[in-house]
Short mmCIF file of C-alpha atoms in Angstrom, two decimals:
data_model
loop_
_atom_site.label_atom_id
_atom_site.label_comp_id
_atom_site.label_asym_id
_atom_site.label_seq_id
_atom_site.Cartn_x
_atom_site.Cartn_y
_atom_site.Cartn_z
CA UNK A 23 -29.45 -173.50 -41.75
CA UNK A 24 -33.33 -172.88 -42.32
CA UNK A 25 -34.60 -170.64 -39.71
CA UNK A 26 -38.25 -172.06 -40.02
CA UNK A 27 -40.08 -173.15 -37.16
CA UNK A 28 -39.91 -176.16 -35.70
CA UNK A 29 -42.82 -178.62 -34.75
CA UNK A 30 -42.97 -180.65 -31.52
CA UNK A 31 -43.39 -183.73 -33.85
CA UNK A 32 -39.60 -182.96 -35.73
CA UNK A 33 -38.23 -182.73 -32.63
CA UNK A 34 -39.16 -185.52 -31.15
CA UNK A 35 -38.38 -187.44 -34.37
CA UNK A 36 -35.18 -186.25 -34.52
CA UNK A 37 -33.86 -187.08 -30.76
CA UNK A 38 -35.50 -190.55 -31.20
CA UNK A 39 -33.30 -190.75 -34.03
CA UNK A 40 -30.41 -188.85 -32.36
CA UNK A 41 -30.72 -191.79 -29.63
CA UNK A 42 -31.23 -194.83 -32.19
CA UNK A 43 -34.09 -195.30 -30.77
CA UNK A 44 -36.71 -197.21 -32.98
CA UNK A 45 -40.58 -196.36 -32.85
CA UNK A 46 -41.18 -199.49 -30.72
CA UNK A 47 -38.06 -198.72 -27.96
CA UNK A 48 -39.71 -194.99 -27.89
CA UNK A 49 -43.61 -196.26 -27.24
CA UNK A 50 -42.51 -199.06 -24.95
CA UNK A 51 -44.45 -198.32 -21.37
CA UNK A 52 -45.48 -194.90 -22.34
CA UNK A 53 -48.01 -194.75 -25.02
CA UNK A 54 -48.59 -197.17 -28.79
CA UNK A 55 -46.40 -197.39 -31.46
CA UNK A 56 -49.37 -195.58 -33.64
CA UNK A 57 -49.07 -192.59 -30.91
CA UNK A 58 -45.81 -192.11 -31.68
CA UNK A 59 -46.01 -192.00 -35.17
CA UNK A 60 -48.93 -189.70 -35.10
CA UNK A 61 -47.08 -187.07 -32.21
CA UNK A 62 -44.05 -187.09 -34.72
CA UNK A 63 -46.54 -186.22 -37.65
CA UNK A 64 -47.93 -183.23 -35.64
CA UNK A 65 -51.46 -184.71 -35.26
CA UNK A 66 -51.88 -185.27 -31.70
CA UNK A 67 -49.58 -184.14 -28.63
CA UNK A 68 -48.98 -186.60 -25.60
CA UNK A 69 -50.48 -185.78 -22.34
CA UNK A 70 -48.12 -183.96 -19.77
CA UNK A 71 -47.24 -187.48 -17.86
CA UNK A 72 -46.75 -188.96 -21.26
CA UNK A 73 -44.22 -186.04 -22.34
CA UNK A 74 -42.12 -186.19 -18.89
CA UNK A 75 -41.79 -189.74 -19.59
CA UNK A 76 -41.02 -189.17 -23.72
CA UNK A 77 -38.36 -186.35 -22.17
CA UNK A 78 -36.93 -189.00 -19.22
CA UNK A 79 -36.36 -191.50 -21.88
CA UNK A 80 -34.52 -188.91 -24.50
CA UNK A 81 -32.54 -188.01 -21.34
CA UNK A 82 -33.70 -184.50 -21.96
CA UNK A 83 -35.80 -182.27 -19.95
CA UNK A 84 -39.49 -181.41 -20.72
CA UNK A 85 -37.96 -177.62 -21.10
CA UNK A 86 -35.90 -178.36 -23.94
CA UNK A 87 -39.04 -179.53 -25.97
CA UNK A 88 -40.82 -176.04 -25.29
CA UNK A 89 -37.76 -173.88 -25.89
CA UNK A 90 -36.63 -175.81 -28.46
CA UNK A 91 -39.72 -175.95 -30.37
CA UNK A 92 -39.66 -172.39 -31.21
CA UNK A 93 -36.17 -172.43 -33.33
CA UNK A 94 -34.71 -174.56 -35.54
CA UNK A 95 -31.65 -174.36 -33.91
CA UNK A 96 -32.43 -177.43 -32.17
CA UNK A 97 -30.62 -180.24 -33.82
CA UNK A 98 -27.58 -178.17 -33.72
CA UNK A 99 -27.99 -176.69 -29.78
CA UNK A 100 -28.78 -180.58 -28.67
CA UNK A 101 -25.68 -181.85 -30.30
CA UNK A 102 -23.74 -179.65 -28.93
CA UNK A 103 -24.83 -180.13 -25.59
CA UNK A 104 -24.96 -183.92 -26.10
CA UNK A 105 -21.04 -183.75 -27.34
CA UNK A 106 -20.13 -181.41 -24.11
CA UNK A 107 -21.59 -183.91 -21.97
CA UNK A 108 -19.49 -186.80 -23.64
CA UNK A 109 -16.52 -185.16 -23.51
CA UNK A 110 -17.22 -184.61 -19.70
CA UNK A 111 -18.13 -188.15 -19.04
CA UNK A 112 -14.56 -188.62 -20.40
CA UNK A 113 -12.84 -185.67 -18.30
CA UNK A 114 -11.81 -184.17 -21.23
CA UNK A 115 -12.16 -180.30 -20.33
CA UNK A 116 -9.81 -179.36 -23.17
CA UNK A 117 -12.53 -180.31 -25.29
CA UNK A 118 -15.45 -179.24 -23.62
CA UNK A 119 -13.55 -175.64 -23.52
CA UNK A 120 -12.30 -175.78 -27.34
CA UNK A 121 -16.21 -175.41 -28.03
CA UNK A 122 -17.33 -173.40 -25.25
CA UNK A 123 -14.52 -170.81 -27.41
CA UNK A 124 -15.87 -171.92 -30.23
CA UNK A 125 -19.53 -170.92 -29.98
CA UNK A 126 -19.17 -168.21 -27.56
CA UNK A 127 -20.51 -165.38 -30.12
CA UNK A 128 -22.57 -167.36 -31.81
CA UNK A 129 -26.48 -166.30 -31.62
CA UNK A 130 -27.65 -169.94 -31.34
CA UNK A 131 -26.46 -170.03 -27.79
CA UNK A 132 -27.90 -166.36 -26.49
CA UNK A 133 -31.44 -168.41 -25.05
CA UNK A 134 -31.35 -168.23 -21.40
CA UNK A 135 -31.44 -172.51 -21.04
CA UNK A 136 -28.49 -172.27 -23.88
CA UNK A 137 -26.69 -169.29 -22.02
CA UNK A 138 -26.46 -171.33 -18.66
CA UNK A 139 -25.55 -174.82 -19.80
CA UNK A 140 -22.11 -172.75 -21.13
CA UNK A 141 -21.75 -171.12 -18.45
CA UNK A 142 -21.95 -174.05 -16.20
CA UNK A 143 -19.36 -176.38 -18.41
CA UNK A 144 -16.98 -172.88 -18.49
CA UNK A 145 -16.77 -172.84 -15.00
CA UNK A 146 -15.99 -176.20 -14.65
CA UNK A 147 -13.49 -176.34 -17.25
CA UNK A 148 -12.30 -173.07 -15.58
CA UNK A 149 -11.50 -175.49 -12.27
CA UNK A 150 -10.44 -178.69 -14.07
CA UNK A 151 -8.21 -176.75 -16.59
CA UNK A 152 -6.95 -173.25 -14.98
CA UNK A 153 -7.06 -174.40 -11.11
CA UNK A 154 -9.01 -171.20 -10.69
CA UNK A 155 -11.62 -171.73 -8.08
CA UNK A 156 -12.67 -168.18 -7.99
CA UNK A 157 -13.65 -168.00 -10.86
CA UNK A 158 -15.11 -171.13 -11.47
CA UNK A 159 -17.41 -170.59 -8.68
CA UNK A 160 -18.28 -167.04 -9.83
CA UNK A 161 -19.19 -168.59 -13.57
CA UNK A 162 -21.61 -171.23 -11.56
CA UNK A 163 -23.48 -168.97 -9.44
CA UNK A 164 -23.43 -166.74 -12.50
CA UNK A 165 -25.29 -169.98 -13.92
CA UNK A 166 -27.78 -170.20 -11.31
CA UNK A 167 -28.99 -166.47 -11.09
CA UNK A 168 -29.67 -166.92 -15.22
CA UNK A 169 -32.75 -168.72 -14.57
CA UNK A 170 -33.29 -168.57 -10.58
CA UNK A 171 -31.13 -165.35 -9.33
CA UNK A 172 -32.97 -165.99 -5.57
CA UNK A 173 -31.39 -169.01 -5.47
CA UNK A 174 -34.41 -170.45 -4.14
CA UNK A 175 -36.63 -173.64 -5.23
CA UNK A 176 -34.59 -174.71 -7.94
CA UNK A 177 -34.80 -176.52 -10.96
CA UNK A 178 -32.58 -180.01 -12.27
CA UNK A 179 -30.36 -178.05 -14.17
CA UNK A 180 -29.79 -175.93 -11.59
CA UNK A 181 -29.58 -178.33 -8.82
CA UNK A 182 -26.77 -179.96 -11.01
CA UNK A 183 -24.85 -176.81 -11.13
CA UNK A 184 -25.03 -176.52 -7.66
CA UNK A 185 -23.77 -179.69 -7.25
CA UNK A 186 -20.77 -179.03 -9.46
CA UNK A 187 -20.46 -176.46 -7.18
CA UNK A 188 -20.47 -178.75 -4.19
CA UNK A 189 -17.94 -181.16 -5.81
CA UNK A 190 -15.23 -178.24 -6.16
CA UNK A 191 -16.12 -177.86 -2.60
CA UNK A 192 -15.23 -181.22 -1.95
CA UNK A 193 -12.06 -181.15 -4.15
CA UNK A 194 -10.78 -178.16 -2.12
CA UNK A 195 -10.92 -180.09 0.80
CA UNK A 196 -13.75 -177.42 2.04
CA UNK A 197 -15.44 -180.01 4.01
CA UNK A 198 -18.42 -177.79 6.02
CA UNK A 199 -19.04 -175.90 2.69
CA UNK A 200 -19.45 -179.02 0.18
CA UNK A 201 -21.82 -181.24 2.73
CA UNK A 202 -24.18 -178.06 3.40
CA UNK A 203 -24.51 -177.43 -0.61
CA UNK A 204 -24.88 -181.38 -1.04
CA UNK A 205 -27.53 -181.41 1.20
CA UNK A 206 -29.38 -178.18 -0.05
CA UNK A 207 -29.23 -179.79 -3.53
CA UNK A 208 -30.37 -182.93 -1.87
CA UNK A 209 -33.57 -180.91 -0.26
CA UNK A 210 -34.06 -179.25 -3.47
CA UNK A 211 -34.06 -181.92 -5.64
CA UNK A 212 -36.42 -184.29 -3.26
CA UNK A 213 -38.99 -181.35 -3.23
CA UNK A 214 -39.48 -181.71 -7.60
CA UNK A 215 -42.64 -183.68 -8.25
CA UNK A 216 -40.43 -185.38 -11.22
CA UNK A 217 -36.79 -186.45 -11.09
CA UNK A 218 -35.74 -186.97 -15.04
CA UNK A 219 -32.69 -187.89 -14.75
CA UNK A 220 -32.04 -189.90 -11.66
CA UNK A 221 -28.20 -189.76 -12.26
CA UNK A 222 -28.38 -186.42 -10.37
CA UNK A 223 -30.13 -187.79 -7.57
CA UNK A 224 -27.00 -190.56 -7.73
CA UNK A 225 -24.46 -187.45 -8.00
CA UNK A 226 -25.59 -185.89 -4.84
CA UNK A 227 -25.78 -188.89 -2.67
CA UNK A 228 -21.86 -189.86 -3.87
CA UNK A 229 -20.62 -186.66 -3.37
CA UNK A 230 -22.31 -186.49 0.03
CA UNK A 231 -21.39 -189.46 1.24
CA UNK A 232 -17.35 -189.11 -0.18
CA UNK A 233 -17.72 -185.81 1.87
CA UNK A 234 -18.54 -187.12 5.27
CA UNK A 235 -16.36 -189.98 5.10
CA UNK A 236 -13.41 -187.12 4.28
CA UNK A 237 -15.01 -185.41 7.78
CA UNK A 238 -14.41 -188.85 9.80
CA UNK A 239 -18.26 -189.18 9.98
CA UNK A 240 -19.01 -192.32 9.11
CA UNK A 241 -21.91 -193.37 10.23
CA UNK A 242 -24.01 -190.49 8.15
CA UNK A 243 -21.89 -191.25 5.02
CA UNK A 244 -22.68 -194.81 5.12
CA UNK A 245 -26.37 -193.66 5.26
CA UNK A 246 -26.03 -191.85 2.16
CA UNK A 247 -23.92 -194.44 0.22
CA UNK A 248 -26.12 -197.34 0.99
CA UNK A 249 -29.08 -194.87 -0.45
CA UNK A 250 -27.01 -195.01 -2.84
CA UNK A 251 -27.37 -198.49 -3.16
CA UNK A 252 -30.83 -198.71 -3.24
CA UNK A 253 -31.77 -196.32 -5.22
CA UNK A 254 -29.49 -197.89 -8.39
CA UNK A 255 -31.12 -201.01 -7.23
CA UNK A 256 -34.84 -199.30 -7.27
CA UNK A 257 -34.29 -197.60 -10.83
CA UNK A 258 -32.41 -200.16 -12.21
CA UNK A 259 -28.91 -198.93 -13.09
CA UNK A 260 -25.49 -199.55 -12.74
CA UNK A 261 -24.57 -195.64 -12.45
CA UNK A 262 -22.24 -195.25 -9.10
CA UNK A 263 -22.98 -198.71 -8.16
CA UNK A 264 -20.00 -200.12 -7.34
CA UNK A 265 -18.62 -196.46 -6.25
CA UNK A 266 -21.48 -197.10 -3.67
CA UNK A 267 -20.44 -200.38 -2.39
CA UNK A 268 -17.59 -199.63 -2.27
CA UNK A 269 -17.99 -196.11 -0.01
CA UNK A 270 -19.94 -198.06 2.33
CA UNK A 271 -17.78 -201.11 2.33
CA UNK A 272 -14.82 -198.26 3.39
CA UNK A 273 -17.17 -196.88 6.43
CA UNK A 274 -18.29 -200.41 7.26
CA UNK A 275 -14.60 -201.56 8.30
CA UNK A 276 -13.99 -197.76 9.75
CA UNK A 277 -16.51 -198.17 12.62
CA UNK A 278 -15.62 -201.92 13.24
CA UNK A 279 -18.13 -204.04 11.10
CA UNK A 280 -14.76 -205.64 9.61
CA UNK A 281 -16.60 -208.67 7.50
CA UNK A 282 -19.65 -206.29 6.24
CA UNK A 283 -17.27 -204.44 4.65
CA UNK A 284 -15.36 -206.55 2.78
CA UNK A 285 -17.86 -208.14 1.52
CA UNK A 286 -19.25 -204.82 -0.02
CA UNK A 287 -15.91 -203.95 -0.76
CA UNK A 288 -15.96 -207.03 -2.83
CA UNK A 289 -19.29 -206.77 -3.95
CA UNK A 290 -17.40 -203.61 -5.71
CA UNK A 291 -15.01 -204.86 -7.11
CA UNK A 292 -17.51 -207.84 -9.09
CA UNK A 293 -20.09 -204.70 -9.95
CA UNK A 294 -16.33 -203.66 -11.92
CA UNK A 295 -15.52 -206.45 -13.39
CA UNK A 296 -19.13 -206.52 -14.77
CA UNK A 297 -18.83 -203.25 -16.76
CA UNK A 298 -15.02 -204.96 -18.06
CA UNK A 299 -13.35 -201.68 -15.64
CA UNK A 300 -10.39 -203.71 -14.83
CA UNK A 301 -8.55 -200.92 -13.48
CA UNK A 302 -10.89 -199.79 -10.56
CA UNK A 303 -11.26 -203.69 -9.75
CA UNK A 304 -7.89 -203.55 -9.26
CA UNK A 305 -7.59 -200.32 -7.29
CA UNK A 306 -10.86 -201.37 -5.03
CA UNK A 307 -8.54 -204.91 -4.30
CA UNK A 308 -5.70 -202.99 -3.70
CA UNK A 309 -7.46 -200.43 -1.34
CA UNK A 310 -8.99 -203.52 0.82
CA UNK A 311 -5.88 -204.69 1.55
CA UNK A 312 -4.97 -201.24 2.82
CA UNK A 313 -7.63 -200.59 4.83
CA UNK A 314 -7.41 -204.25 6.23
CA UNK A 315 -3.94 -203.46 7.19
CA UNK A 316 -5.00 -200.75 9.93
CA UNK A 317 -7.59 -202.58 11.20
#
């Protein structure tokens, strides 16, 4: 592997291309087809709202263009990253570990931005694989204090670690602990003048709401899941949608509004048979009927 610098242009010609994304799909909203061309050929650079929305579209942040840029390590550092993040999509920590192992000593992955996306995916595989909560938590604050060790005003990538942190929280039935770092990733995240990835925004407001319903409070979750709702609705994805529906359809028929929530509850279960997920149509059915039982 050529250790030769690498221009803004290449990179942003090769995620394009990473993503199958054509010219046109790339320019769309953002800036002309002849802009593109000319960014990837190292003539011009985009302005700074034009390169948020270039990053937002690549699903990567505007960091990872600077650091990046400065090693041609960073076709083989993004696939990596993009490969860990499939294989955690798909819950398959085994995976996500087996290269974690893998590239552990390797000098690619010794940048601070590297360093702390490896520690956050070994401290969640250190949760989802060993049970170990200690130690899982240790490895994501460890995350955290790479880039930010006052733990204050933090960044995307570190509001999702904290919310990884949150959700183990939440798994370990820690009720008080998970809401207070949901919300704190919450605050954090609302005070950024750009979200990129609005998935994280989604993550919180699940996780937040799926925590006060486990604490009986129903009324506040139902404020975060129908949030929830509109913010898939306002940004135009299907992300948690019918996880959404269906958390507020649950806390509709738990304080009495019996026919509100079924029909979200069913509104979930269409949003599933949308995206052909047969199985959690099935389960949200099959839940219904057991919550319509105790009513």
């Amino acid at each position: 592997m050529s250790l030769a610098p690498v221009s803004f242009g290449e990179i942003l010609s090769d995620l394009r291309q990473f993503k199958k994304l054509s010219i046109e799909d790339l320019a769309q909203g953002i800036c002309s087809s002849e802009e593109i061309i000319e960014y990837e050929k190292g003539k011009k650079y985009p302005t700074l709202d034009q390169l948020y929305e270039l990053a937002e579209r690549l699903n990567v942040e505007v960091s990872h263009f600077i650091d990046y840029a400065s090693s041609s390590t960073f076709n083989y550092v993004t696939a990596v990253f993009l490969l860990i993040k499939k294989y955690k999509r798909e819950r398959d920590y085994q995976a996500i570990y087996g290269i974690i192992e893998q590239e552990r000593d390797n000098p690619l992955f010794k940048q601070r931005i590297s360093m702390q996306f490896m520690l956050w995916h070994e401290g969640i595989c250190e949760y989802y694989l060993h049970q170990n909560e200690d130690d899982a938590v240790k490895l994501l604050y460890q995350a955290i204090d790479l880039t930010n060790p006052d733990r204050s005003r933090l960044t995307e990538n570190e509001i999702e670690i904290l919310t990884s942190l949150a959700i183990i929280k939440l798994e370990e039935k820690d009720f008080i602990f998970a809401s207070n770092m949901f919300e704190d990733a919450l605050d954090n995240l609302d005070s950024l003048p750009h979200i990129l990835d609005p998935k994280v925004k989604l993550r919180i407001l699940y996780g937040l709401s799926q925590t006060l319903a486990a604490m009986n409070n129903y009324e506040d979750s139902l404020k975060y899941s129908n949030l929830g709702i509109n913010y898939c609705i306002n940004n135009e994805i299907l992300y948690l949608f019918g996880e959404f529906y269906f958390q507020s359809g649950e806390s509709y028929i738990k304080i009495g509004e019996i026919d509100i929530g079924t029909e979200y509850i069913n509104r979930a279960k269409s949003i599933f048979l949308l995206q052909n997920d047969e199985k959690f149509a099935k389960l949200v059915g099959i839940e219904l009927d057991k919550l319509l039982e105790k009513c």
